[in-house]
Amino acid sequence: MRAAIYARVSKTENGQSPEMQLRDFTEYAKRRSWTAAGEYVDVGISGAKDERPELDRLMADAHRRRFDVVVVWKFDRFARSVSHLLRALETFDALGIAFVSLSEQMDTTTPAGRMVFTVLGSVAELERSLIVERVKAGLRNARAKGKTLGRPKVILDASKIAKLRAQGLGWKKISRELKVGVGTVLRIAHEARESGLENPSAKTFRTIARKHRLDLAGGSTVAAAFR
């Protein structure tokens, strides 16, 4: 089997080095008659950090099927949290890649190791189900109390856009000023032009006005500013 080795040491740790971990890995691989397929070493990086260049490279190579088994010294050397560990194990399992942790003596190439993986996976699935149920219960409770769910709607005052446009502001500056996307500003401007606000019918203008909170007395001014 082709074995990939991952090691990590943070700046705060003493008495441990990547070399020590790699030596243990090499001895283990020899006993198993495995071929070294690559070393991935993150040095000076805390376990809590999301950015780990070598771990990212390892996961990318896993998807390229460049090795058959991943060997780590300890769970917390590899993963930043239990959920991160379980996600990685599920990815390896889906790719047909085994996982070995020397300190925890977990080896998914063996029946015992597979059993441990299955138990961990079941615990993770249970936790996900409990989280989903808690979220659903929270939503039901909020609805029962009459609370509005989801992001609040942004009510855009089109007359403000017209005034800012008349002052010479560009679309990007207007969007920043009103704290909405440029696309939203342009969409309203486009609707104003398409609806013929220069000489709108009473019905058309009232519809646009209600939708975008236009000043009913200033239709032609608004339309001109949108150009």
Coordinates of N, CA and C in Angstrom, one line a residue:
M1 N 0.8 -1.2 0.0 CA 0.0 0.0 0.0 C 0.9 1.3 0.0
R2 N 0.4 2.3 -0.6 CA 1.1 3.6 -0.7 C 0.6 4.4 0.5
A3 N 1.5 4.8 1.4 CA 1.2 5.5 2.6 C 1.6 7.0 2.5
A4 N 0.6 7.9 2.9 CA 0.9 9.3 3.0 C 1.1 9.6 4.5
I5 N 2.1 10.4 4.8 CA 2.3 10.7 6.2 C 2.0 12.2 6.5
Y6 N 1.2 12.4 7.5 CA 1.0 13.8 7.9 C 1.5 14.1 9.3
A7 N 2.2 15.2 9.5 CA 2.7 15.6 10.8 C 2.5 17.1 11.0
R8 N 2.3 17.5 12.2 CA 2.1 18.9 12.6 C 2.7 19.2 13.9
V9 N 3.4 20.3 14.0 CA 4.0 20.8 15.3 C 3.7 22.3 15.4
S10 N 3.2 22.7 16.5 CA 2.9 24.2 16.7 C 4.2 24.8 17.3
K11 N 4.2 26.2 17.3 CA 5.3 26.9 17.9 C 5.5 26.7 19.4
T12 N 4.4 26.5 20.1 CA 4.5 26.4 21.5 C 4.9 25.1 22.1
E13 N 5.1 24.1 21.2 CA 5.4 22.8 21.7 C 6.9 22.6 21.9
N14 N 7.3 21.9 23.0 CA 8.7 21.6 23.2 C 8.8 20.1 23.3
G15 N 10.0 19.6 22.9 CA 10.3 18.2 23.1 C 9.7 17.3 22.0
Q16 N 9.1 18.0 21.0 CA 8.5 17.3 19.9 C 8.9 17.9 18.6
S17 N 9.1 17.2 17.6 CA 9.5 17.7 16.3 C 8.9 16.9 15.2
P18 N 8.8 17.5 14.0 CA 8.3 16.7 12.8 C 9.2 15.5 12.6
E19 N 10.5 15.6 12.8 CA 11.4 14.5 12.6 C 11.0 13.3 13.5
M20 N 10.7 13.6 14.8 CA 10.3 12.5 15.7 C 9.0 11.8 15.2
Q21 N 8.0 12.6 14.7 CA 6.8 12.0 14.2 C 7.1 11.2 13.0
L22 N 7.9 11.8 12.1 CA 8.2 11.1 10.8 C 9.0 9.8 11.0
R23 N 9.9 9.8 12.1 CA 10.6 8.6 12.4 C 9.7 7.4 12.8
D24 N 8.7 7.8 13.7 CA 7.7 6.8 14.1 C 6.9 6.3 12.9
F25 N 6.6 7.2 12.0 CA 5.8 6.8 10.8 C 6.6 5.8 10.0
T26 N 7.8 6.2 9.7 CA 8.7 5.4 8.8 C 8.8 4.0 9.4
E27 N 9.0 3.9 10.7 CA 9.2 2.5 11.3 C 7.9 1.7 11.2
Y28 N 6.8 2.4 11.4 CA 5.5 1.7 11.3 C 5.2 1.2 9.9
A29 N 5.5 2.1 8.9 CA 5.3 1.7 7.5 C 6.2 0.6 7.1
K30 N 7.4 0.5 7.6 CA 8.3 -0.6 7.3 C 7.7 -1.9 7.8
R31 N 7.2 -1.9 9.1 CA 6.6 -3.1 9.7 C 5.5 -3.6 8.9
R32 N 4.7 -2.7 8.2 CA 3.5 -3.0 7.5 C 3.9 -3.3 6.0
S33 N 5.1 -3.1 5.6 CA 5.6 -3.3 4.2 C 4.8 -2.3 3.3
W34 N 4.6 -1.1 3.8 CA 4.0 0.0 3.0 C 5.0 0.8 2.3
T35 N 4.7 1.4 1.2 CA 5.6 2.3 0.4 C 5.2 3.7 0.7
A36 N 6.3 4.5 1.0 CA 6.1 5.9 1.3 C 5.6 6.7 0.1
A37 N 4.5 7.3 0.1 CA 3.9 8.0 -1.0 C 4.0 9.5 -0.9
G38 N 4.5 10.0 0.2 CA 4.7 11.4 0.4 C 4.6 11.9 1.9
E39 N 5.3 12.9 2.2 CA 5.3 13.5 3.5 C 4.6 14.9 3.5
Y40 N 3.7 15.1 4.4 CA 3.0 16.4 4.5 C 3.2 16.9 5.9
V41 N 4.0 18.0 6.0 CA 4.3 18.5 7.4 C 4.0 20.0 7.5
D42 N 3.1 20.3 8.5 CA 2.8 21.7 8.8 C 3.6 22.0 10.1
V43 N 4.5 23.0 10.0 CA 5.3 23.4 11.2 C 4.9 24.8 11.6
G44 N 4.9 25.0 13.0 CA 4.6 26.3 13.5 C 3.1 26.7 13.4
I45 N 2.2 25.7 13.2 CA 0.8 26.0 13.0 C 0.0 25.4 14.1
S46 N -0.8 26.2 14.8 CA -1.7 25.7 15.9 C -2.8 24.8 15.3
G47 N -3.2 23.8 16.2 CA -4.2 22.9 15.7 C -5.6 23.6 15.5
A48 N -5.8 24.7 16.1 CA -7.1 25.4 15.9 C -7.2 26.2 14.6
K49 N -6.1 26.4 14.0 CA -6.1 27.2 12.8 C -6.7 26.5 11.6
D50 N -7.5 27.2 10.8 CA -8.1 26.6 9.6 C -7.1 26.4 8.5
E51 N -6.2 27.3 8.4 CA -5.3 27.3 7.3 C -4.1 26.4 7.6
R52 N -4.0 25.3 6.9 CA -2.9 24.4 7.0 C -2.5 24.0 5.6
P53 N -1.5 24.6 5.0 CA -1.2 24.3 3.6 C -0.9 22.9 3.3
E54 N -0.2 22.2 4.2 CA 0.2 20.8 3.9 C -1.0 19.9 4.0
L55 N -1.9 20.2 5.0 CA -3.1 19.4 5.1 C -4.0 19.6 3.9
D56 N -4.1 20.8 3.5 CA -4.9 21.1 2.3 C -4.3 20.3 1.1
R57 N -3.0 20.3 1.0 CA -2.3 19.5 -0.1 C -2.6 18.0 0.0
L58 N -2.6 17.5 1.2 CA -2.9 16.1 1.5 C -4.3 15.8 1.0
M59 N -5.3 16.6 1.4 CA -6.6 16.3 1.0 C -6.8 16.4 -0.5
A60 N -6.1 17.3 -1.2 CA -6.2 17.4 -2.6 C -5.6 16.2 -3.3
D61 N -4.5 15.7 -2.8 CA -3.8 14.5 -3.3 C -4.7 13.3 -3.1
A62 N -5.4 13.3 -2.0 CA -6.3 12.2 -1.7 C -7.4 12.0 -2.8
H63 N -7.9 13.2 -3.2 CA -8.9 13.1 -4.3 C -8.3 12.7 -5.6
R64 N -6.9 12.9 -5.7 CA -6.2 12.4 -6.9 C -5.8 11.0 -6.8
R65 N -6.2 10.3 -5.7 CA -5.8 8.9 -5.5 C -4.3 8.6 -5.5
R66 N -3.5 9.5 -4.9 CA -2.1 9.4 -4.9 C -1.6 8.5 -3.8
F67 N -2.4 8.0 -2.9 CA -2.0 7.1 -1.8 C -3.2 6.3 -1.4
D68 N -2.9 5.2 -0.7 CA -4.0 4.3 -0.2 C -4.3 4.4 1.3
V69 N -3.4 5.0 2.0 CA -3.6 5.1 3.5 C -2.9 6.4 4.0
V70 N -3.6 7.0 5.0 CA -3.0 8.2 5.6 C -2.6 7.8 7.0
V71 N -1.4 8.2 7.4 CA -0.8 7.8 8.7 C -0.6 9.1 9.5
V72 N -1.1 9.2 10.7 CA -0.9 10.4 11.6 C -0.4 9.9 12.9
W73 N 0.2 10.8 13.7 CA 0.7 10.4 15.0 C -0.3 10.4 16.0
K74 N -1.3 11.3 15.9 CA -2.4 11.5 16.9 C -3.5 12.2 16.3
F75 N -4.7 11.9 16.7 CA -5.9 12.6 16.2 C -5.7 14.1 16.2
D76 N -5.3 14.7 17.3 CA -5.2 16.2 17.4 C -4.1 16.8 16.6
R77 N -3.2 15.9 16.1 CA -2.1 16.4 15.2 C -2.7 16.6 13.8
F78 N -3.8 15.9 13.5 CA -4.4 15.9 12.2 C -5.6 16.8 12.1
A79 N -6.5 16.7 13.0 CA -7.8 17.4 13.0 C -7.8 18.5 14.0
R80 N -8.5 19.6 13.7 CA -8.7 20.7 14.7 C -9.9 20.5 15.6
S81 N -10.8 19.6 15.3 CA -11.9 19.3 16.1 C -12.4 17.9 15.8
V82 N -13.3 17.4 16.6 CA -13.9 16.1 16.4 C -14.7 16.1 15.1
S83 N -15.5 17.2 14.8 CA -16.3 17.2 13.6 C -15.4 17.3 12.4
H84 N -14.3 18.0 12.5 CA -13.3 18.0 11.4 C -12.7 16.6 11.1
L85 N -12.4 15.9 12.2 CA -11.8 14.6 12.0 C -12.8 13.7 11.3
L86 N -14.1 13.7 11.8 CA -15.1 12.8 11.2 C -15.4 13.1 9.8
R87 N -15.4 14.4 9.4 CA -15.6 14.8 8.0 C -14.4 14.2 7.1
A88 N -13.2 14.3 7.7 CA -12.0 13.8 6.9 C -12.1 12.3 6.8
L89 N -12.5 11.6 7.8 CA -12.6 10.2 7.8 C -13.6 9.7 6.8
E90 N -14.7 10.5 6.8 CA -15.8 10.1 5.8 C -15.3 10.3 4.4
T91 N -14.5 11.4 4.2 CA -14.0 11.7 2.8 C -13.0 10.5 2.4
F92 N -12.1 10.2 3.3 CA -11.2 9.1 3.0 C -11.9 7.8 2.7
D93 N -13.0 7.5 3.5 CA -13.7 6.3 3.3 C -14.4 6.2 2.0
A94 N -15.0 7.4 1.6 CA -15.6 7.5 0.3 C -14.6 7.3 -0.9
L95 N -13.4 7.7 -0.6 CA -12.3 7.6 -1.7 C -11.6 6.2 -1.6
G96 N -12.0 5.4 -0.6 CA -11.3 4.1 -0.5 C -9.9 4.2 0.1
I97 N -9.7 5.2 0.9 CA -8.4 5.5 1.6 C -8.5 5.1 3.0
A98 N -7.6 4.3 3.5 CA -7.6 3.9 4.9 C -6.9 5.0 5.8
F99 N -7.1 4.9 7.1 CA -6.6 6.0 8.0 C -6.0 5.3 9.2
V100 N -4.8 5.7 9.6 CA -4.1 5.1 10.8 C -3.7 6.3 11.7
S101 N -4.0 6.1 13.0 CA -3.5 7.0 14.0 C -2.7 6.2 15.0
L102 N -1.4 6.5 15.1 CA -0.5 5.6 15.9 C -0.8 5.6 17.4
S103 N -1.0 6.8 17.9 CA -1.2 7.0 19.4 C -2.5 6.3 19.8
E104 N -3.5 6.5 19.0 CA -4.8 6.0 19.4 C -5.0 4.5 18.9
Q105 N -4.0 4.0 18.2 CA -4.0 2.7 17.7 C -5.3 2.4 16.9
M106 N -5.6 3.4 16.1 CA -6.8 3.2 15.2 C -6.2 2.9 13.8
D107 N -6.7 1.9 13.2 CA -6.2 1.5 11.8 C -7.4 0.9 11.1
T108 N -7.9 1.7 10.1 CA -9.1 1.3 9.4 C -8.8 0.2 8.3
T109 N -7.6 -0.3 8.3 CA -7.3 -1.4 7.4 C -7.6 -2.7 8.1
T110 N -7.8 -2.6 9.4 CA -8.1 -3.8 10.2 C -9.6 -3.9 10.6
P111 N -10.2 -5.0 10.9 CA -11.6 -5.1 11.3 C -11.9 -4.3 12.5
A112 N -11.0 -4.3 13.5 CA -11.2 -3.5 14.7 C -11.2 -2.0 14.4
G113 N -10.3 -1.6 13.5 CA -10.3 -0.2 13.1 C -11.5 0.2 12.4
R114 N -12.0 -0.7 11.5 CA -13.3 -0.4 10.8 C -14.4 -0.2 11.8
M115 N -14.4 -1.0 12.8 CA -15.5 -1.0 13.8 C -15.5 0.4 14.5
V116 N -14.3 0.8 14.9 CA -14.1 2.1 15.6 C -14.7 3.2 14.6
F117 N -14.3 3.1 13.4 CA -14.7 4.1 12.4 C -16.3 4.1 12.3
T118 N -16.9 3.0 12.3 CA -18.3 2.8 12.2 C -19.0 3.5 13.4
V119 N -18.4 3.2 14.6 CA -19.0 3.8 15.8 C -18.9 5.3 15.8
L120 N -17.7 5.8 15.4 CA -17.5 7.3 15.3 C -18.5 7.9 14.3
G121 N -18.7 7.2 13.1 CA -19.6 7.7 12.1 C -21.1 7.7 12.6
S122 N -21.4 6.7 13.4 CA -22.8 6.6 14.0 C -23.0 7.7 15.0
V123 N -22.0 8.0 15.8 CA -22.1 9.1 16.8 C -22.2 10.5 16.0
A124 N -21.5 10.6 15.0 CA -21.6 11.9 14.2 C -23.0 12.0 13.6
E125 N -23.5 10.9 13.0 CA -24.8 11.0 12.4 C -25.9 11.3 13.5
L126 N -25.7 10.7 14.7 CA -26.7 11.0 15.7 C -26.6 12.5 16.1
E127 N -25.4 13.0 16.2 CA -25.2 14.4 16.6 C -25.9 15.3 15.5
R128 N -25.7 15.0 14.2 CA -26.3 15.8 13.2 C -27.8 15.8 13.2
S129 N -28.3 14.6 13.5 CA -29.8 14.5 13.6 C -30.3 15.3 14.8
L130 N -29.6 15.3 15.9 CA -30.0 16.0 17.1 C -30.0 17.5 16.8
I131 N -29.0 18.0 16.1 CA -28.9 19.4 15.7 C -30.0 19.8 14.8
V132 N -30.3 19.0 13.9 CA -31.5 19.3 13.0 C -32.8 19.4 13.7
E133 N -33.0 18.4 14.7 CA -34.2 18.4 15.4 C -34.3 19.7 16.3
R134 N -33.1 20.1 16.9 CA -33.1 21.3 17.8 C -33.4 22.5 16.9
V135 N -32.9 22.6 15.7 CA -33.2 23.7 14.9 C -34.7 23.8 14.5
K136 N -35.2 22.6 14.1 CA -36.6 22.6 13.8 C -37.5 23.0 14.9
A137 N -37.2 22.5 16.1 CA -37.9 22.8 17.3 C -37.9 24.3 17.6
G138 N -36.7 24.9 17.4 CA -36.5 26.3 17.6 C -37.4 27.1 16.6
L139 N -37.4 26.7 15.4 CA -38.2 27.4 14.4 C -39.7 27.3 14.7
R140 N -40.1 26.1 15.1 CA -41.5 25.9 15.4 C -41.9 26.8 16.6
N141 N -41.0 26.9 17.6 CA -41.3 27.7 18.7 C -41.4 29.2 18.4
A142 N -40.4 29.6 17.5 CA -40.4 31.0 17.0 C -41.7 31.4 16.3
R143 N -42.1 30.5 15.4 CA -43.4 30.7 14.6 C -44.6 30.8 15.6
A144 N -44.6 29.9 16.6 CA -45.7 29.9 17.5 C -45.8 31.2 18.3
K145 N -44.6 31.9 18.5 CA -44.6 33.2 19.2 C -44.8 34.4 18.2
G146 N -45.0 34.0 16.9 CA -45.3 35.1 16.0 C -44.0 35.8 15.5
K147 N -42.9 35.2 15.7 CA -41.6 35.9 15.3 C -41.4 35.7 13.8
T148 N -40.9 36.8 13.1 CA -40.6 36.7 11.7 C -39.2 36.0 11.5
L149 N -39.2 35.0 10.7 CA -38.0 34.3 10.4 C -37.3 34.7 9.1
G150 N -36.0 34.4 9.1 CA -35.3 34.7 7.9 C -34.7 36.1 7.9
R151 N -33.9 36.5 6.9 CA -33.4 37.8 6.8 C -34.4 38.9 6.5
P152 N -34.3 40.0 7.2 CA -35.3 41.1 7.0 C -35.2 41.6 5.5
K153 N -36.4 41.9 4.9 CA -36.4 42.4 3.6 C -35.8 43.8 3.6
V154 N -35.0 44.1 2.5 CA -34.5 45.5 2.4 C -35.5 46.3 1.5
I155 N -36.0 47.3 2.1 CA -36.9 48.2 1.4 C -36.2 49.3 0.8
L156 N -36.0 49.4 -0.5 CA -35.2 50.4 -1.1 C -36.0 51.5 -1.6
D157 N -35.6 52.7 -1.2 CA -36.3 53.9 -1.5 C -35.8 54.4 -2.9
A158 N -36.5 54.3 -3.9 CA -36.0 54.6 -5.3 C -35.8 56.1 -5.4
S159 N -36.5 56.9 -4.7 CA -36.3 58.4 -4.8 C -34.9 58.7 -4.3
K160 N -34.4 58.0 -3.3 CA -33.1 58.2 -2.8 C -32.0 57.9 -3.9
I161 N -32.3 56.9 -4.6 CA -31.4 56.5 -5.7 C -31.3 57.7 -6.7
A162 N -32.5 58.2 -7.0 CA -32.6 59.3 -8.0 C -31.9 60.5 -7.5
K163 N -32.0 60.9 -6.2 CA -31.4 62.0 -5.7 C -29.8 61.9 -5.8
L164 N -29.3 60.7 -5.4 CA -27.9 60.5 -5.4 C -27.4 60.5 -6.8
R165 N -28.2 59.9 -7.7 CA -27.8 59.9 -9.1 C -27.7 61.3 -9.7
A166 N -28.6 62.2 -9.3 CA -28.7 63.6 -9.7 C -27.5 64.3 -9.1
Q167 N -26.9 63.9 -8.0 CA -25.8 64.5 -7.4 C -24.5 64.1 -8.1
G168 N -24.6 63.2 -9.1 CA -23.4 62.8 -9.9 C -22.7 61.5 -9.4
L169 N -23.4 60.8 -8.4 CA -22.8 59.6 -7.9 C -22.9 58.4 -8.9
G170 N -21.9 57.6 -8.9 CA -22.0 56.4 -9.8 C -22.8 55.3 -9.1
W171 N -23.1 54.3 -9.8 CA -23.9 53.2 -9.3 C -23.2 52.5 -8.1
K172 N -21.9 52.3 -8.2 CA -21.2 51.6 -7.0 C -21.3 52.4 -5.8
K173 N -21.1 53.8 -5.9 CA -21.1 54.6 -4.8 C -22.6 54.7 -4.2
I174 N -23.5 54.7 -5.1 CA -24.9 54.7 -4.6 C -25.2 53.4 -3.8
S175 N -24.7 52.2 -4.3 CA -25.0 51.0 -3.6 C -24.3 51.0 -2.3
R176 N -23.1 51.5 -2.2 CA -22.5 51.6 -0.9 C -23.2 52.5 0.1
E177 N -23.7 53.6 -0.5 CA -24.4 54.6 0.3 C -25.7 54.0 0.9
L178 N -26.4 53.2 0.1 CA -27.7 52.7 0.5 C -27.5 51.3 1.1
K179 N -26.3 50.7 1.1 CA -26.0 49.4 1.7 C -26.8 48.3 1.0
V180 N -26.8 48.4 -0.3 CA -27.5 47.3 -1.1 C -26.5 47.0 -2.3
G181 N -26.8 45.9 -2.9 CA -25.9 45.5 -4.0 C -26.1 46.4 -5.2
V182 N -25.1 46.5 -6.1 CA -25.2 47.3 -7.3 C -26.3 46.7 -8.2
G183 N -26.4 45.4 -8.2 CA -27.4 44.8 -9.1 C -28.8 45.2 -8.7
T184 N -29.1 45.4 -7.4 CA -30.4 45.9 -7.0 C -30.7 47.3 -7.4
V185 N -29.6 48.1 -7.3 CA -29.8 49.5 -7.8 C -30.1 49.6 -9.3
L186 N -29.3 48.8 -10.0 CA -29.4 48.8 -11.5 C -30.8 48.3 -11.9
R187 N -31.2 47.3 -11.2 CA -32.5 46.6 -11.5 C -33.7 47.7 -11.4
I188 N -33.6 48.4 -10.3 CA -34.7 49.4 -10.1 C -34.6 50.5 -11.2
A189 N -33.4 50.9 -11.5 CA -33.2 51.9 -12.5 C -33.7 51.4 -13.9
H190 N -33.4 50.1 -14.2 CA -33.9 49.5 -15.4 C -35.4 49.5 -15.4
E191 N -36.0 49.1 -14.3 CA -37.5 49.0 -14.3 C -38.1 50.4 -14.5
A192 N -37.4 51.4 -13.9 CA -37.9 52.8 -14.1 C -37.9 53.2 -15.5
R193 N -36.8 52.9 -16.2 CA -36.7 53.2 -17.7 C -37.7 52.5 -18.5
E194 N -37.8 51.1 -18.2 CA -38.7 50.3 -19.0 C -40.1 50.7 -18.8
S195 N -40.5 51.2 -17.6 CA -41.9 51.5 -17.4 C -42.2 52.9 -17.9
G196 N -41.3 53.6 -18.5 CA -41.5 54.9 -19.1 C -41.9 56.0 -18.1
L197 N -41.1 56.1 -17.0 CA -41.5 57.1 -16.0 C -41.4 58.5 -16.5
E198 N -40.8 58.8 -17.7 CA -40.8 60.2 -18.1 C -42.3 60.7 -18.4
N199 N -43.1 59.8 -19.0 CA -44.5 60.1 -19.2 C -45.4 58.9 -18.8
P200 N -45.3 58.5 -17.6 CA -46.0 57.3 -17.2 C -47.5 57.4 -17.1
S201 N -48.2 56.4 -17.4 CA -49.7 56.4 -17.1 C -49.9 56.4 -15.6
A202 N -51.0 56.8 -15.2 CA -51.2 56.9 -13.8 C -51.1 55.5 -13.1
K203 N -51.7 54.5 -13.8 CA -51.7 53.2 -13.3 C -50.3 52.6 -13.2
T204 N -49.5 52.8 -14.3 CA -48.1 52.2 -14.3 C -47.3 52.9 -13.2
F205 N -47.4 54.2 -13.1 CA -46.6 54.9 -12.1 C -46.9 54.5 -10.7
R206 N -48.2 54.4 -10.4 CA -48.6 54.0 -9.1 C -48.1 52.6 -8.7
T207 N -48.0 51.7 -9.7 CA -47.5 50.4 -9.5 C -46.0 50.4 -9.1
I208 N -45.3 51.2 -9.9 CA -43.8 51.3 -9.6 C -43.6 52.0 -8.3
A209 N -44.4 53.1 -8.1 CA -44.2 53.9 -6.9 C -44.5 53.0 -5.6
R210 N -45.5 52.2 -5.7 CA -45.8 51.4 -4.5 C -44.7 50.4 -4.3
K211 N -44.1 49.8 -5.4 CA -43.1 48.8 -5.3 C -41.8 49.4 -4.7
H212 N -41.5 50.6 -5.2 CA -40.1 51.1 -4.8 C -40.2 52.4 -4.0
R213 N -41.4 52.7 -3.5 CA -41.6 53.9 -2.6 C -41.2 55.2 -3.3
L214 N -41.6 55.4 -4.5 CA -41.3 56.6 -5.3 C -42.2 57.7 -4.8
D215 N -41.6 58.9 -4.9 CA -42.4 60.1 -4.6 C -43.4 60.3 -5.8
L216 N -44.7 60.2 -5.6 CA -45.7 60.3 -6.6 C -45.7 61.6 -7.4
A217 N -45.2 62.6 -6.7 CA -45.2 63.9 -7.3 C -43.9 64.2 -8.2
G218 N -43.0 63.2 -8.1 CA -41.7 63.5 -8.8 C -41.3 62.4 -9.8
G219 N -42.3 61.9 -10.6 CA -42.0 60.8 -11.5 C -41.0 61.2 -12.5
S220 N -41.2 62.3 -13.2 CA -40.3 62.7 -14.3 C -38.9 63.0 -13.8
T221 N -38.8 63.6 -12.6 CA -37.5 63.8 -12.0 C -36.7 62.5 -11.7
V222 N -37.4 61.6 -11.1 CA -36.8 60.3 -10.8 C -36.3 59.6 -12.1
A223 N -37.2 59.5 -13.1 CA -36.8 58.9 -14.3 C -35.6 59.5 -15.0
A224 N -35.5 60.8 -15.0 CA -34.4 61.5 -15.5 C -33.1 61.2 -14.8
A225 N -33.2 61.1 -13.5 CA -32.0 60.8 -12.7 C -31.5 59.4 -12.9
F226 N -32.4 58.5 -13.3 CA -32.0 57.1 -13.5 C -31.2 56.9 -14.8
R227 N -31.2 57.9 -15.6 CA -30.5 57.7 -16.9 C -29.0 57.7 -16.7

